[in-house]
Coordinates of C-alpha atoms and ligand atoms in Angstrom, one line a residue:
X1443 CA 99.4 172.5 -183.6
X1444 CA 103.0 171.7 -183.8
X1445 CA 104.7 172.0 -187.5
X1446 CA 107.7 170.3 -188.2
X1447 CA 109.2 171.1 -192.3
X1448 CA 112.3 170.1 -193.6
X1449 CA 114.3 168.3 -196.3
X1450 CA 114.1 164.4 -197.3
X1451 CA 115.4 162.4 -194.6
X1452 CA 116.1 165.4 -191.7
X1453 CA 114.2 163.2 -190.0
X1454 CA 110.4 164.8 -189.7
X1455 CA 108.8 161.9 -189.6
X1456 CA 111.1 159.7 -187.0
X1457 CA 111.9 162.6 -184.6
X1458 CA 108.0 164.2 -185.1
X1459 CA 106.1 160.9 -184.4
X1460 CA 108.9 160.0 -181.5
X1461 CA 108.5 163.5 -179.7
X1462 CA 104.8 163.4 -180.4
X1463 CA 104.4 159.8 -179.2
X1464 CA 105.8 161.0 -175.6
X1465 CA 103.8 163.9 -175.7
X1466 CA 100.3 162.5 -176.2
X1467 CA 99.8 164.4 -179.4
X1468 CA 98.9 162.9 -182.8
X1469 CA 101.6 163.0 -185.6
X1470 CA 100.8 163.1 -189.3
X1471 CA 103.2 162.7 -192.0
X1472 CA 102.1 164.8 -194.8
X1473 CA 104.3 163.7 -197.1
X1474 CA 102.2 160.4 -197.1
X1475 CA 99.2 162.4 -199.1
X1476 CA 101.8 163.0 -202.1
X1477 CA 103.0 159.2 -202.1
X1478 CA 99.7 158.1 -202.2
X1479 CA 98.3 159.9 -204.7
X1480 CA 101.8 159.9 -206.8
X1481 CA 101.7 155.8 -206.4
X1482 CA 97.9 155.9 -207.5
X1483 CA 98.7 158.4 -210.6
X1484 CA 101.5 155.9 -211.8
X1485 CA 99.6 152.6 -211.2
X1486 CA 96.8 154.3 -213.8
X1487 CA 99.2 156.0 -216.3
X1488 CA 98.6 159.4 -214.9
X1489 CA 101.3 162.2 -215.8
X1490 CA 101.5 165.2 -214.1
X1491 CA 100.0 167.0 -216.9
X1492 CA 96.7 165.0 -216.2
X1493 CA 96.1 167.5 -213.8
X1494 CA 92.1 167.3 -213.4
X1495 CA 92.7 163.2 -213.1
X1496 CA 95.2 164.0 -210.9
X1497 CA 93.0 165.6 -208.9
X1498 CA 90.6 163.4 -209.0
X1499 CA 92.7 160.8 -207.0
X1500 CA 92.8 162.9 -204.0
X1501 CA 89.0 161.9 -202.8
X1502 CA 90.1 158.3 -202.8
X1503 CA 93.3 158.7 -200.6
X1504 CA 92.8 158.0 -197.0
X1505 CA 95.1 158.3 -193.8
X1506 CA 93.5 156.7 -191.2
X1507 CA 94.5 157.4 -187.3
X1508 CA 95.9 154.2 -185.7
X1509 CA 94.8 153.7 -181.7
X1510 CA 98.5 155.2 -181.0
X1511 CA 97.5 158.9 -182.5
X1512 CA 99.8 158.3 -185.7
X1513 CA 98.5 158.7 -189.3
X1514 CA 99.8 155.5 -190.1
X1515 CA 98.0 153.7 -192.7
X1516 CA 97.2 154.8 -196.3
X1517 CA 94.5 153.5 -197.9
X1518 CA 93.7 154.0 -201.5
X1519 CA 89.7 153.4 -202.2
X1520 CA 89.8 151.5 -199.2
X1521 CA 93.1 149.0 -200.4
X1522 CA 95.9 149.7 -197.9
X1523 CA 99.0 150.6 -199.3
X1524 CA 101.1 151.8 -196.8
X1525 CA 104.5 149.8 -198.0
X1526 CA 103.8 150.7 -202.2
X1527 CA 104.2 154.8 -201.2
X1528 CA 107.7 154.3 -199.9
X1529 CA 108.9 152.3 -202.8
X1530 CA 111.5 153.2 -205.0
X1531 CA 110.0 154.1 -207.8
X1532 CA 107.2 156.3 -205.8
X1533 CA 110.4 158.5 -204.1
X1534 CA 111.9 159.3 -207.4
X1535 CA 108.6 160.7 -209.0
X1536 CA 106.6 161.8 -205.9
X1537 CA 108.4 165.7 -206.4
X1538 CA 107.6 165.9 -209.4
X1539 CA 104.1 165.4 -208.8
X1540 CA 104.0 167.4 -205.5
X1541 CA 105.2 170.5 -207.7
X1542 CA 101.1 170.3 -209.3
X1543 CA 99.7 173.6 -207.7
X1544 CA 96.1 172.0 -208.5
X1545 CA 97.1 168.7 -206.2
X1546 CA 98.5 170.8 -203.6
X1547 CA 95.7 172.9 -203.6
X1548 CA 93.7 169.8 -203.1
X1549 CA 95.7 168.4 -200.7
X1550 CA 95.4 171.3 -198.1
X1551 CA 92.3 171.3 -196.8
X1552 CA 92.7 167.3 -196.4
X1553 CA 95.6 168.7 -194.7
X1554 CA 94.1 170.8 -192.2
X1555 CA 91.2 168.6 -191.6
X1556 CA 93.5 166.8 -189.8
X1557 CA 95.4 169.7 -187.6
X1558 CA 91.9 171.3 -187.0
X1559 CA 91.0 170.0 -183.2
X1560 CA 94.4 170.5 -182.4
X1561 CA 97.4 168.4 -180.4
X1562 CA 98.9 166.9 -183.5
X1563 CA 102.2 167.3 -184.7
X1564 CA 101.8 167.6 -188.4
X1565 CA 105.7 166.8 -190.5
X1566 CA 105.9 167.6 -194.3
X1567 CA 107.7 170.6 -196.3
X1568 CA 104.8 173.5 -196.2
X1569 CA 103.3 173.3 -193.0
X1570 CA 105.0 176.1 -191.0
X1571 CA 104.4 178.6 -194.2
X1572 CA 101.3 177.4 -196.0
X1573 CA 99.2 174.7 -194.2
X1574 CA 99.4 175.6 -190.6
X1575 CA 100.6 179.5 -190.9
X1576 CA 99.0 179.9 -187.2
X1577 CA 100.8 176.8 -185.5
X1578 CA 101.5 177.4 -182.4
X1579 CA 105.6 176.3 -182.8
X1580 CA 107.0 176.2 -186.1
X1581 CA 110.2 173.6 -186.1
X1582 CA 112.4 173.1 -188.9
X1583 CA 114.4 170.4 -189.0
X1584 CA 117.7 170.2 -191.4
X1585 CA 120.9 168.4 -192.1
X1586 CA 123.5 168.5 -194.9
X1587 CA 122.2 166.3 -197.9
X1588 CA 125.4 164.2 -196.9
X1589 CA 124.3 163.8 -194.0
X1590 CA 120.2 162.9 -194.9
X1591 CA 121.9 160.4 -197.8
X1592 CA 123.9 158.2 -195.1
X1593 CA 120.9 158.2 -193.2
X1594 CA 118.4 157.3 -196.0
X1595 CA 121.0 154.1 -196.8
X1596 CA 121.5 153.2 -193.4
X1597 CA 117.6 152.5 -193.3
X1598 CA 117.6 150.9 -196.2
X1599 CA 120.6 148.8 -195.4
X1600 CA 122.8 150.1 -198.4
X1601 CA 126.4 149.9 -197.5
X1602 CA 127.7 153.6 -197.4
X1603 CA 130.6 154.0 -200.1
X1604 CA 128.4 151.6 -202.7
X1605 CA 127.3 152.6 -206.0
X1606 CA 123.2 152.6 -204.9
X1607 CA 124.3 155.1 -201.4
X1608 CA 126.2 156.9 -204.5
X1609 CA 122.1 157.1 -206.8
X1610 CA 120.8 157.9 -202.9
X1611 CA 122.3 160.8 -202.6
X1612 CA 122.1 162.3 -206.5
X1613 CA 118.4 161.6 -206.2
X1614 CA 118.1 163.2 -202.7
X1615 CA 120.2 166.5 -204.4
X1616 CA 117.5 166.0 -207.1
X1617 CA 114.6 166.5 -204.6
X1618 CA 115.7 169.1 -202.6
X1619 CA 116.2 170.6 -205.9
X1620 CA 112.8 170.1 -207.3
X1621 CA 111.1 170.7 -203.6
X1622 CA 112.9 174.3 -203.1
X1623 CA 112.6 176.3 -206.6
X1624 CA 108.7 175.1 -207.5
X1625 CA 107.1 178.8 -207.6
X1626 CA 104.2 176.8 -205.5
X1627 CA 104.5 176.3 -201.7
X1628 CA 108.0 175.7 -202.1
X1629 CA 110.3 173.8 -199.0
X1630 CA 111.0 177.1 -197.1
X1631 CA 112.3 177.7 -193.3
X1632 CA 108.9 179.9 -191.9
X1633 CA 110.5 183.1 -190.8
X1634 CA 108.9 182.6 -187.3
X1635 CA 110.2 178.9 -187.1
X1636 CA 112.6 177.3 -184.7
X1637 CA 115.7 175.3 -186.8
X1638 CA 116.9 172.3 -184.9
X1639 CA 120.0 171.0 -187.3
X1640 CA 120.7 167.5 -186.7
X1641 CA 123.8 166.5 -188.6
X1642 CA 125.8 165.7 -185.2
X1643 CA 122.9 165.5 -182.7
X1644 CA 122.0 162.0 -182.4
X1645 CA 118.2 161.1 -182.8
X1646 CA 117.6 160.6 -178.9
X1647 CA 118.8 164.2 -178.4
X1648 CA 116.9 165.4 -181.5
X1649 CA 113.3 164.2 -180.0
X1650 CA 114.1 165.8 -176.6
X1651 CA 115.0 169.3 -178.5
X1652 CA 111.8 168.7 -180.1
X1653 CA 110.0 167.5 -177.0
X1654 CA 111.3 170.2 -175.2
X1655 CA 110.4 173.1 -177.2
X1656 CA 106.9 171.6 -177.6
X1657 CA 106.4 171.4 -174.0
X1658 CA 107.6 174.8 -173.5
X1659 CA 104.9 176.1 -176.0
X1660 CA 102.5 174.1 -173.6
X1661 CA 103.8 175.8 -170.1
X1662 CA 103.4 179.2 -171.4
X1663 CA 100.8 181.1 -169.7
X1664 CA 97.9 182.1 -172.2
X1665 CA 96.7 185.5 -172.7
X1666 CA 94.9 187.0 -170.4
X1667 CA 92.9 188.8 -173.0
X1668 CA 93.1 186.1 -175.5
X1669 CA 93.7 188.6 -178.3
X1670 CA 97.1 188.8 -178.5
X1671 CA 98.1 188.7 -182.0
X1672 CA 99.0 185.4 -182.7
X1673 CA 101.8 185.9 -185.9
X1674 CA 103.0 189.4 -183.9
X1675 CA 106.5 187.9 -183.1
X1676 CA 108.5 185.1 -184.1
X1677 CA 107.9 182.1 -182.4
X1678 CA 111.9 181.8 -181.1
X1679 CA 110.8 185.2 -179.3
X1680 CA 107.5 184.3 -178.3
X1681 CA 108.0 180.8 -176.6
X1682 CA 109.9 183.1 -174.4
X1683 CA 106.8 185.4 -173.4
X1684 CA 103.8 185.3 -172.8
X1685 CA 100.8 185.7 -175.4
X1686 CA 100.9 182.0 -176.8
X1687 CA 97.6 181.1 -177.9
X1688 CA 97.2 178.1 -175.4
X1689 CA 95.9 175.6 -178.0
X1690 CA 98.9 173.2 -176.5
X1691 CA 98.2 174.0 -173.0
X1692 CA 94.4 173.9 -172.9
X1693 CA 95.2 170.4 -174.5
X1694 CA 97.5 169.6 -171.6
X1695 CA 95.2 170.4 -168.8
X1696 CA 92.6 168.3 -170.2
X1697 CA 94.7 165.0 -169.1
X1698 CA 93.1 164.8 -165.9
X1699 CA 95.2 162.7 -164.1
X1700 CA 98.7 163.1 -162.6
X1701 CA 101.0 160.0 -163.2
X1702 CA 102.0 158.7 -160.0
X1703 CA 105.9 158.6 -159.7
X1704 CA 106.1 158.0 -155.8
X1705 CA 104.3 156.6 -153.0
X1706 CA 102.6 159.6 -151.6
X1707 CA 101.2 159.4 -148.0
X1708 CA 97.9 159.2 -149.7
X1709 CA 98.8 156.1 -151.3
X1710 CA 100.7 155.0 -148.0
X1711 CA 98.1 155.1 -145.9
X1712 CA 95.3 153.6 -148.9
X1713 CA 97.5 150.6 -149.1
X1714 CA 98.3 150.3 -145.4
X1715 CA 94.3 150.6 -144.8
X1716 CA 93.4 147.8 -147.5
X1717 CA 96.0 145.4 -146.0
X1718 CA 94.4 146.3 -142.8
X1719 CA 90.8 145.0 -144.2
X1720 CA 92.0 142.1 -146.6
X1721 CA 93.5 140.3 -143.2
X1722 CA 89.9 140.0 -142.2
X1723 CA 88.7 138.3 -144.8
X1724 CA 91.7 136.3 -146.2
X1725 CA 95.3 135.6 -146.4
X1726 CA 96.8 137.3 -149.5
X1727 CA 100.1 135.5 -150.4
X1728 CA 102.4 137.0 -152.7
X1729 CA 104.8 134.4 -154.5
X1730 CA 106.7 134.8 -157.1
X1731 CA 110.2 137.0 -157.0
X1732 CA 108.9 140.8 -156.1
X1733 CA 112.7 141.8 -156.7
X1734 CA 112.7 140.7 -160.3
X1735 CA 110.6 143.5 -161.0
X1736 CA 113.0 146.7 -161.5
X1737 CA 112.6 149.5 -159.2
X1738 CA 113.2 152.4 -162.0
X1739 CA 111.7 152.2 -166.1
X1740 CA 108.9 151.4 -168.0
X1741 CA 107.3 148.4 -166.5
X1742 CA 104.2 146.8 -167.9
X1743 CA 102.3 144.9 -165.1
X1744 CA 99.6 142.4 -166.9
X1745 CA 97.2 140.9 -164.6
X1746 CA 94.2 138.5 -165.0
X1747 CA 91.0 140.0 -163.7
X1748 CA 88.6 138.0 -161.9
X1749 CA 87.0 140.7 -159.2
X1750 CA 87.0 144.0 -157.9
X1751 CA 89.8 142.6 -155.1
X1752 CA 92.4 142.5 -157.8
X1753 CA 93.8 145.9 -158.5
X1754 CA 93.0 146.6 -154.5
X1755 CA 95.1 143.8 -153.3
X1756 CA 97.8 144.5 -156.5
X1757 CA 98.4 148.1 -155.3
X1758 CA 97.8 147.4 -151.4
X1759 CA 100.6 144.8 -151.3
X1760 CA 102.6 145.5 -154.0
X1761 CA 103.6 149.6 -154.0
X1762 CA 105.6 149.5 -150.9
X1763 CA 107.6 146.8 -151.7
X1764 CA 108.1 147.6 -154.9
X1765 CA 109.0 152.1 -153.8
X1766 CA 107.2 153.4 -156.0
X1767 CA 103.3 153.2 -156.9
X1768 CA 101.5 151.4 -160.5
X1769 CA 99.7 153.4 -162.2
X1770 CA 96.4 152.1 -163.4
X1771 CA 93.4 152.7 -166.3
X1772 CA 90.3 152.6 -164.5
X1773 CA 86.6 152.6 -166.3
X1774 CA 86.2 156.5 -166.8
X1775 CA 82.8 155.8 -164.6
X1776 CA 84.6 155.6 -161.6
X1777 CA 85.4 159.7 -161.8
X1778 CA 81.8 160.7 -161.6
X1779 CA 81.8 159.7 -158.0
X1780 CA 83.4 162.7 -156.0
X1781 CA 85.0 160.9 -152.6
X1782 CA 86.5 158.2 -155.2
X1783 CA 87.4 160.2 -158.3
X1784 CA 89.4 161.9 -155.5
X1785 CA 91.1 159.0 -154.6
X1786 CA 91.4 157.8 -157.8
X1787 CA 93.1 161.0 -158.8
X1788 CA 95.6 160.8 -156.4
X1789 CA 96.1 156.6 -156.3
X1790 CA 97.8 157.0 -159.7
X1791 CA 94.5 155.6 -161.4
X1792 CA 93.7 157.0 -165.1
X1793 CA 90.2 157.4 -167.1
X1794 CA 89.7 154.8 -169.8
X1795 CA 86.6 154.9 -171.7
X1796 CA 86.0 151.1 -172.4
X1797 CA 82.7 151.7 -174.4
X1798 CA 85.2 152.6 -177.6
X1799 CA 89.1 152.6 -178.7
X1800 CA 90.0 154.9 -176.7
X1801 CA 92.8 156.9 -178.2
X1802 CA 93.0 159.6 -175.3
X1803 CA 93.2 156.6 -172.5
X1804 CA 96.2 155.0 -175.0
X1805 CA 98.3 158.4 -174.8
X1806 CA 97.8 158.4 -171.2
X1807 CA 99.2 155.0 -171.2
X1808 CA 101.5 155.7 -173.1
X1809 CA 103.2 158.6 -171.3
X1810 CA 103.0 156.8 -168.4
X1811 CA 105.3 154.2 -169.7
X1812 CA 107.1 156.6 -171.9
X1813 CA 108.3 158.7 -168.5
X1814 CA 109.5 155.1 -167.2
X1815 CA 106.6 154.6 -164.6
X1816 CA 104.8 151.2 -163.8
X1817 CA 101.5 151.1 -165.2
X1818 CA 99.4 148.3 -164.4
X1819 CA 96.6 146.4 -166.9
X1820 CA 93.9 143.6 -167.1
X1821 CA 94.1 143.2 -170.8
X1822 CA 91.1 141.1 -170.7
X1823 CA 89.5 144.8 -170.4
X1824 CA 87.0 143.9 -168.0
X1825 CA 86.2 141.0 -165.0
X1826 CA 85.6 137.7 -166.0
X1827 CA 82.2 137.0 -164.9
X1828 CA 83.7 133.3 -163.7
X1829 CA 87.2 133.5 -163.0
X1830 CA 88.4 132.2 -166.2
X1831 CA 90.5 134.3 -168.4
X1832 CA 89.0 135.6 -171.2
X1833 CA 90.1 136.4 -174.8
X1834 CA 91.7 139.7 -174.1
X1835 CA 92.1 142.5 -176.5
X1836 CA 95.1 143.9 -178.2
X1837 CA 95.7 146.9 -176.8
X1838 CA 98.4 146.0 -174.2
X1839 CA 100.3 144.2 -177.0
X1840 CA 100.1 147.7 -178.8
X1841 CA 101.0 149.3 -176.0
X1842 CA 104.1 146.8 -175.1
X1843 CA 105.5 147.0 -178.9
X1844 CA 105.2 151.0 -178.4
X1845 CA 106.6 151.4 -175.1
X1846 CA 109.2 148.6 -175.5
X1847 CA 108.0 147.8 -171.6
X1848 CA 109.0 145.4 -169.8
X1849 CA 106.0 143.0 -169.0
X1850 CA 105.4 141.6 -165.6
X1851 CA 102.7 139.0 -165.6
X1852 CA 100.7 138.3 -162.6
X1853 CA 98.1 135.6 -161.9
X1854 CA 95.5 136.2 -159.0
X1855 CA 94.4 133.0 -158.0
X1856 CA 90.7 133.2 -156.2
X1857 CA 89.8 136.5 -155.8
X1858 CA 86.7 135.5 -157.5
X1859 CA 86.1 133.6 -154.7
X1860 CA 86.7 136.7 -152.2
X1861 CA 84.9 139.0 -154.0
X1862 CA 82.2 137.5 -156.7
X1863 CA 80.9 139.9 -159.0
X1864 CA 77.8 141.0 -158.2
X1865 CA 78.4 140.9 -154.0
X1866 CA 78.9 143.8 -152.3
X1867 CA 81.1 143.3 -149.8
X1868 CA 84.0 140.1 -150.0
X1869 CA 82.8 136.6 -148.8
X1870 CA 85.6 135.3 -146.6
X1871 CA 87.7 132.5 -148.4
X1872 CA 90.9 131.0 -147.2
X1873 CA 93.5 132.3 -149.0
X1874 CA 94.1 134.4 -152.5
X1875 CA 97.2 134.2 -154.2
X1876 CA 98.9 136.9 -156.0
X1877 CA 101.4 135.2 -158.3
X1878 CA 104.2 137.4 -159.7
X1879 CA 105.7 135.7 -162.8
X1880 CA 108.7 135.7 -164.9
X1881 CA 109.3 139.1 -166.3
X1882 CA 109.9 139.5 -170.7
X1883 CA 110.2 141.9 -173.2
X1884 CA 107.6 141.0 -175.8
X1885 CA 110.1 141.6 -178.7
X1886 CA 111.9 138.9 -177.4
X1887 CA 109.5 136.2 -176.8
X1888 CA 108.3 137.3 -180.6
X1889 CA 111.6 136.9 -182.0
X1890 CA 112.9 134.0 -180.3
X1891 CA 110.0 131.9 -181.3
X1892 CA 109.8 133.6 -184.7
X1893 CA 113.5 132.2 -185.0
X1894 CA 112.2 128.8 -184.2
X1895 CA 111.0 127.9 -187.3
X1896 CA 108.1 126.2 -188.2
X1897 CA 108.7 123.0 -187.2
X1898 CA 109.4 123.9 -183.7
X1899 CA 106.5 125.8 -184.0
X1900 CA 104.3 123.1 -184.7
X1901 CA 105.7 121.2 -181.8
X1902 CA 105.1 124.6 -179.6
X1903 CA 101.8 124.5 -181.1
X1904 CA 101.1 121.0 -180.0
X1905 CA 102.5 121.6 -176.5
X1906 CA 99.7 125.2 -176.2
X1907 CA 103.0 127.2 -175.5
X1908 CA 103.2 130.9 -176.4
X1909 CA 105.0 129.7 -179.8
X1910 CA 101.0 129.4 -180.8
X1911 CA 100.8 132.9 -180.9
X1912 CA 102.9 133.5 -183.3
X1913 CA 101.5 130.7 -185.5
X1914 CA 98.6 132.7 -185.4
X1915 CA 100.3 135.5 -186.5
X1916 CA 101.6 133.3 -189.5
X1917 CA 97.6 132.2 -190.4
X1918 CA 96.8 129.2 -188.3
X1919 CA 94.3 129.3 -185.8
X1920 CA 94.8 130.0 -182.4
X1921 CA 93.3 127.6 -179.9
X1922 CA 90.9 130.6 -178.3
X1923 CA 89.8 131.0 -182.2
X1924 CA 90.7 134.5 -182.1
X1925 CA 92.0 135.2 -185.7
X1926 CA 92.0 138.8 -186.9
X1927 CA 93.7 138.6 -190.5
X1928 CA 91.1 141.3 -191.5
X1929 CA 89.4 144.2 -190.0
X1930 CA 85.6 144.4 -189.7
X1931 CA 85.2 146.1 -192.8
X1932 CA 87.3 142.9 -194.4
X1933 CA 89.8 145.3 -195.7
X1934 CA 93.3 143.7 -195.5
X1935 CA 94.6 147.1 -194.1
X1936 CA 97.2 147.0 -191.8
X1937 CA 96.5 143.0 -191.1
X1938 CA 100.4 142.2 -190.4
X1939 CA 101.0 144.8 -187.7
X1940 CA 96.9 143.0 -186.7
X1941 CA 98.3 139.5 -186.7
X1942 CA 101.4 140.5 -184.6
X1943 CA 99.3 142.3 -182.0
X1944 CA 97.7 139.6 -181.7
X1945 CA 100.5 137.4 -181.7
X1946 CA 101.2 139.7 -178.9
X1947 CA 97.8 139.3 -176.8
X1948 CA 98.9 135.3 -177.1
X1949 CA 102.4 135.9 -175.3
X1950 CA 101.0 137.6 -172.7
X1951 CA 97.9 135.9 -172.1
X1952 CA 99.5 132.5 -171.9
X1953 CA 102.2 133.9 -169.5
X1954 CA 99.6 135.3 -167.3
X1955 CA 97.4 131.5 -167.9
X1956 CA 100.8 129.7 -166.8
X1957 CA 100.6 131.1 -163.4
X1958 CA 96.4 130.4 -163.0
X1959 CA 95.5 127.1 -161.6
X1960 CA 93.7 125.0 -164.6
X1961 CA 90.1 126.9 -163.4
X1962 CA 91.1 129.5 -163.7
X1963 CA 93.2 129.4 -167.4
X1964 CA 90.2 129.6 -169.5
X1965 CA 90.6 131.1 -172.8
X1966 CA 94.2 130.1 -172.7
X1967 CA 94.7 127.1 -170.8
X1968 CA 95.6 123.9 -172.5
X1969 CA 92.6 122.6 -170.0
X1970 CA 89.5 123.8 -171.5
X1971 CA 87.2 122.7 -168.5
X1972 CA 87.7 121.5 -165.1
Ligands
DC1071 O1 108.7 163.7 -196.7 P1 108.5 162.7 -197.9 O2 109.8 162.3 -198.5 O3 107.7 161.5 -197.6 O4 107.8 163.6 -198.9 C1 107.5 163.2 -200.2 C2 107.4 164.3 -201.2 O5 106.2 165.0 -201.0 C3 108.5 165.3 -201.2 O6 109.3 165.1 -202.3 C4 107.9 166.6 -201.2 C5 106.4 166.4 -201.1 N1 105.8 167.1 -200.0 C6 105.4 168.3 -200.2 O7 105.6 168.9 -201.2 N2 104.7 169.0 -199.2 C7 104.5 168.4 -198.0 N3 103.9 169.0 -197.0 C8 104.9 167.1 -197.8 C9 105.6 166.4 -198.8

């Protein structure tokens, strides 16, 4: 449990959710419970006198978890309002309603609720000194008000010296003000917290302090006993012992797999000995330019899958020309089988539990990508029981717009032919084809077409190229008919960031079709059948 207080605008929330993001820990902005329930209280005419109506509002504020780990969505009975609690209006009042020692009171064990199981880093003004008093590193992050003002405008797009950067920075004096003399849980430094001042520390250098002094919380070695006291010593003095309660570290040992960053002699000789074994059954052909794909950074490898052949003959042909080894998610089943969990252990291969969203899996991915590694995906999620792509699901869009990755597509054409599901050994067939296509940044592709317009859109649309996607994202259909304005409970929470993952899924899925022969293009091929 990872607290991080500080003023307005020090940058909790940015810095926090960046440093917990490459971590693998969850981040919660607390300051998103008062928001909500201040832009509730002034929709209905509630003052902050109303205290038991004010109250009240708290059991109808939700943050929900997105598949990222972040506490990103506020819902109020059940109606997202994410972009009404950072309006104007809601940051000039929300202080004065946070001062309510009834709503704050109400607000903590919502609070903890959320820090209770652990690896989260939780941002807000109280959470070193009164909602996590036990976390195991207490971070304060501050800057001069100067300082937090330019920064607050700059977001905002204000130009520095204008009158409303002037109104920025009165009101920010205002709630630092208001925030540090209420008598109740007021905006304190814990004395056992860590202060990390970022006035001239720019925000990359700010999440690797923060990263850094997280991590070493993690490394520590954990009691022996386990009864050290836990608030004996400051923290400053204690991340430099031993005696640290471990919460961080059991947390780290959990993720089971070690990301692989170089081609081991394990991975050598696996790829030597499937190269070995495909020659007997096939000829595997690799076209496409290997050397566009860069040999350092995040890199996003997309893949169509059609058989069990296909992350073999990826890895097997593609590590050593590449120097350095994918990393892969692999169905968590394949770890209950000791020779190949093994294997899989040291092949760079990671658990993913495909039965739900798996947020553990995601972090994994994440950090893979975050670290600069190639991690490699079939975003249809599973084999295509014919060859022919399939819709695929979103989760390597969210992972691209996260990671900022480049993509790689590849198509592999007939390894359903090689290996048909359900056979257990590979039938021999002439030739399969591992086509390596144009890399992208998916930002870019978004943009671009997103700068088109909407006529050229509608003449993208009428050609099937990935220009579909994003008229999808702007409410037409998209040819495979996947359209997912609202979420299964038909609330019309976070639909835009929806449509634009799936915007997303379009990009990739069509530049992965564009490399399949017409059979194989399925879901996303302008030919429907043979
Ligand atoms: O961090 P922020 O600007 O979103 O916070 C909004 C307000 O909520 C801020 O004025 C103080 C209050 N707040 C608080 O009192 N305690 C917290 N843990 C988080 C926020």
């Amino acid at each position: 449990m990872i607290a991080v207080d500080g003023p307005g605008s020090s940058g909790k929330t940015s810095v926090g959710a960046a440093a917990a993001a490459r971590l693998g820990l969850r981040f919660c902005d607390t300051g998103l419970f008062y928001r909500a329930v201040t832009f509730a209280a002034r929709q209905l005419g509630i003052g902050e006198i109303d205290v038991d109506r004010l109250v009240a509002l708290v059991a109808q504020v939700r943050l929900e978890v997105d598949s990222t780990g972040r506490y990103a969505v506020v819902t109020l009975d059940g109606t997202d309002i994410t972009a009404d609690v950072i309006a104007p209006d809601v940051d000039a009042a929300v202080s004065t309603y946070a001062r309510v020692p009834e709503l704050r009171a109400a607000l903590l064990p919502r609070q903890r609720e959320i820090a209770a199981e652990g690896g989260v880093v939780m941002a807000g003004r109280d959470i070193g000194t009164v909602v996590l008093p036990d976390a195991d590193l207490k971070v304060f992050l501050d800057a001069s008000v100067e300082e937090r003002a330019r920064r607050r405008a700059d977001e905002r797009g204000i130009a520095p010296s204008s009158q409303a950067a002037m109104e920025i920075l009165d009101q920010l004096r205002v709630r630092d003000d208001i925030d540090a003399s209420r008598s109740i849980a007021p905006l304190r430094r814990a004395d056992d917290a860590v202060t990390i001042r970022t006035d001239a520390v720019s925000f990359a250098a700010t999440v690797d302090q923060l990263v850094a002094a997280i991590e070493a919380v993690g490394r520590a070695p954990r009691p022996l006993s386990g009864d050290v006291p836990r608030q004996s010593a400051p923290t400053a003095a204690r991340l430099a012992t031993a005696g640290r309660s471990g919460r961080v570290a059991r947390r780290a040992a959990i993720d089971p797999t070690p990301i692989a960053t170089r081609i081991t002699w394990i991975i050598r000789i696996a790829s030597f000995v499937i190269r070995v074994i495909a020659r007997f059954f096939t000829e595997v052909v690799i076209e496409g330019d290997v050397d566009a794909i860069p040999r350092s950074g995040a890199v996003l490898v997309a893949a169509n899958h059609a058989s069990n052949a296909d992350p073999v003959l990826i890895g097997g042909f593609l590590n050593g020309r590449l120097g350095r080894p994918m990393n892969w998610m692999g169905k968590r089943e394949l770890f209950d089988w000791p020779v190949i969990s093994w294997l899989a252990r040291h092949g760079g291969i990671h658990p993913l539990d495909r039965g739900a969203a798996d947020v553990e899996g995601f972090r994994t991915a994440m950090r893979i990508l975050d670290r600069g590694n190639i991690l490699a995906v079939f975003p249809e999620g599973t084999r295509s029981p014919d060859g022919k792509l399939m819709a695929a699901k979103d989760g390597v869009a969210v992972l691209a717009t996260r990671s900022g990755a480049l993509i790689v597509p590849i198509g592999v054409i007939d390894s359903d032919r090689l290996w048909p599901r359900g056979r257990r050994i590979p039938v021999r067939t002439p030739r399969v084809t591992v086509r390596i296509g144009e890399p992208f940044y998916l930002a870019d592709v978004l943009a671009a077409a997103d700068a088109r317009g909407t006529e050229a859109l509608a003449a993208a649309n009428a050609r099937g190229t990935e220009a579909v996607a994003v008229g999808d994202a702007r409410g037409t259909e998209a040819p495979n008919g996947s359209r997912t304005q609202v979420d299964g409970a038909g609330r019309p929470s976070s639909g835009s960031r929806r449509r634009s993952n799936a915007a997303g899924t379009d990009v990739i899925m069509r530049r992965i079709a564009a490399l399949l022969p017409p059979r194989q293009q399925g879901a996303y091929g302008p030919w429907q059948a043979d």
